[in-house]
XYZ file of C-alpha atoms in Angstrom:
192
model
C 27.273 -248.452 -138.262
C 28.721 -244.578 -137.634
C 29.019 -243.630 -133.889
C 29.029 -240.423 -132.256
C 31.690 -239.927 -129.485
C 29.729 -237.194 -127.567
C 27.972 -240.001 -125.475
C 29.017 -242.703 -122.713
C 30.699 -245.684 -124.375
C 28.305 -249.050 -124.782
C 25.078 -246.660 -124.195
C 23.293 -247.009 -127.502
C 20.386 -244.343 -128.185
C 16.751 -246.140 -129.074
C 13.951 -244.636 -130.900
C 11.393 -243.918 -127.629
C 8.062 -244.152 -129.655
C 8.168 -247.912 -129.963
C 8.814 -249.717 -133.460
C 11.100 -247.956 -135.160
C 9.900 -247.939 -138.554
C 6.635 -246.064 -136.901
C 8.798 -243.181 -136.195
C 8.154 -241.468 -140.047
C 8.290 -238.276 -141.728
C 8.921 -235.383 -139.424
C 7.109 -237.355 -136.628
C 4.287 -234.779 -135.702
C 0.837 -235.625 -135.249
C -0.357 -231.818 -135.751
C -1.048 -231.475 -132.042
C -0.388 -227.710 -132.095
C 3.241 -227.388 -130.492
C 4.989 -224.286 -131.334
C 8.357 -225.126 -129.509
C 10.984 -227.524 -130.645
C 9.578 -230.877 -130.010
C 8.153 -234.353 -131.400
C 4.687 -235.599 -131.146
C 5.068 -239.140 -131.980
C 1.689 -240.972 -132.757
C 1.557 -244.985 -131.989
C -1.118 -245.341 -129.521
C -0.859 -247.708 -126.849
C 2.654 -248.738 -128.235
C 5.643 -249.076 -125.783
C 8.041 -245.985 -124.917
C 11.486 -247.187 -124.406
C 14.324 -244.968 -122.807
C 16.264 -243.301 -125.497
C 19.585 -243.946 -123.371
C 20.460 -245.226 -120.255
C 20.116 -243.008 -117.052
C 17.819 -242.080 -114.176
C 14.305 -241.180 -113.988
C 14.455 -238.092 -112.295
C 10.506 -237.324 -112.251
C 7.519 -239.123 -112.790
C 3.872 -237.423 -112.704
C 1.313 -240.651 -111.985
C -1.522 -238.413 -111.497
C -2.915 -236.754 -114.538
C -4.754 -233.603 -113.282
C -5.327 -231.626 -116.479
C -8.710 -229.823 -116.983
C -9.985 -228.392 -120.039
C -11.907 -225.907 -118.486
C -8.556 -224.351 -116.767
C -6.067 -225.503 -119.233
C -3.258 -225.167 -116.854
C 0.480 -225.444 -118.705
C 2.012 -227.037 -116.337
C -0.407 -230.315 -116.279
C -1.226 -230.163 -119.749
C 1.569 -233.249 -120.301
C -0.551 -235.360 -118.443
C 1.194 -238.713 -117.042
C 4.740 -237.648 -117.617
C 8.331 -239.025 -117.252
C 11.724 -237.364 -117.369
C 14.882 -239.134 -117.806
C 18.264 -237.704 -116.982
C 20.601 -239.529 -119.628
C 24.089 -240.578 -119.076
C 24.794 -238.506 -121.851
C 24.028 -235.578 -119.675
C 20.725 -234.539 -121.498
C 17.194 -234.272 -120.373
C 14.625 -236.401 -121.847
C 10.902 -235.145 -121.707
C 7.768 -237.861 -122.608
C 4.364 -236.839 -121.666
C 0.778 -237.963 -122.754
C 1.509 -241.392 -121.303
C -1.030 -244.043 -120.963
C 0.686 -246.581 -118.546
C 3.872 -245.593 -116.638
C 6.348 -248.608 -115.979
C 9.025 -246.700 -113.900
C 9.283 -244.718 -110.606
C 11.602 -241.654 -109.496
C 14.934 -242.530 -109.013
C 15.117 -245.945 -111.144
C 17.728 -246.617 -113.242
C 16.949 -247.310 -116.887
C 19.006 -249.064 -119.672
C 18.627 -247.832 -122.743
C 15.760 -249.420 -124.867
C 13.770 -250.773 -121.488
C 10.286 -250.226 -121.351
C 9.043 -247.128 -119.338
C 5.442 -246.551 -120.685
C 2.953 -246.552 -123.100
C 1.878 -244.248 -125.819
C -1.322 -242.584 -124.280
C -4.003 -240.136 -124.216
C -3.255 -238.299 -120.899
C -3.655 -234.578 -120.548
C -4.474 -232.200 -123.099
C -3.839 -235.493 -125.659
C -7.462 -236.485 -124.296
C -8.663 -233.279 -126.961
C -6.240 -233.949 -129.732
C -4.516 -237.189 -130.863
C -3.228 -239.882 -128.762
C 0.548 -239.542 -128.829
C 3.913 -239.356 -127.152
C 5.374 -235.822 -126.966
C 8.879 -235.868 -126.556
C 11.340 -233.159 -125.420
C 14.828 -232.981 -125.486
C 16.544 -230.293 -123.217
C 19.382 -229.388 -120.971
C 19.275 -230.434 -117.423
C 18.023 -227.627 -114.898
C 18.636 -227.760 -111.164
C 15.125 -226.520 -110.595
C 11.514 -227.822 -111.894
C 10.298 -225.547 -114.837
C 7.837 -226.219 -117.852
C 9.172 -224.236 -120.665
C 12.720 -225.932 -121.585
C 11.283 -229.449 -120.058
C 9.009 -229.607 -122.810
C 11.755 -229.350 -125.395
C 14.680 -227.285 -125.987
C 16.324 -228.239 -129.749
C 14.641 -229.903 -132.203
C 14.583 -234.104 -131.916
C 13.951 -235.181 -135.129
C 17.474 -235.118 -136.434
C 18.157 -237.904 -133.462
C 14.885 -239.726 -134.007
C 16.119 -240.122 -137.669
C 19.527 -241.117 -136.613
C 18.355 -243.867 -133.869
C 15.883 -245.077 -136.468
C 18.849 -245.571 -138.746
C 20.715 -247.400 -135.728
C 23.266 -244.401 -135.676
C 24.241 -243.642 -131.755
C 23.880 -239.738 -132.317
C 23.691 -238.138 -128.889
C 22.161 -234.472 -128.817
C 24.541 -233.452 -126.054
C 26.555 -231.021 -128.368
C 23.556 -229.599 -129.387
C 22.641 -228.683 -125.919
C 25.888 -227.835 -124.532
C 25.812 -225.079 -127.638
C 22.378 -224.038 -126.587
C 23.696 -223.660 -122.812
C 26.796 -221.682 -123.991
C 24.553 -219.033 -126.087
C 21.577 -218.985 -123.320
C 23.083 -219.481 -120.028
C 20.355 -218.384 -118.097
C 17.354 -220.049 -119.435
C 16.462 -222.595 -116.564
C 16.269 -219.442 -114.082
C 14.311 -217.264 -116.990
C 11.772 -220.382 -117.212
C 11.760 -220.899 -113.479
C 10.902 -217.216 -112.755
C 8.532 -217.196 -115.431
C 6.722 -220.339 -114.287
C 6.501 -218.977 -110.860
C 5.237 -215.392 -112.027
C 2.460 -217.839 -113.391
C 3.355 -217.498 -117.082
C 4.223 -220.215 -119.330
C 7.629 -220.742 -118.155
């Protein structure tokens, strides 16, 4: 098994959406995303931490309303994981949450189930999975996904331990103010 050295030693990446063989093709459900992320169907399957780290945030109440369609609530029940590889992993549209804010989790640990919370009530039951830099403030735009995760999902499915850290670091070099810009856009009422 090949291994990349841009991750902490002994920290194995796992496919987050449950059974590895079920992350197929480009892992999209056609749920209308227009930014770098993956929507993985597998309704009610276990969601696992792709890497060890700390649960940074958990949204336990689904406040999304179709009539209002606030971008900040579209994800429904969500989990944000700050990985030991210094990458942020975001999971939304969950059905059940199995972790708490501040909790340490290990790679492969069950953290929730694929569900239909948020705007997944009007699309397909799925897991929205985003990978991004860790920002010092809360913002929505980068959180949803900043780099395309398919390459990593494919590698993890094959048992290759490939961290998105290098790609995230390149993105930070190219766009150093992205966290601030996303937070400012969100404060102005945009989809930041």
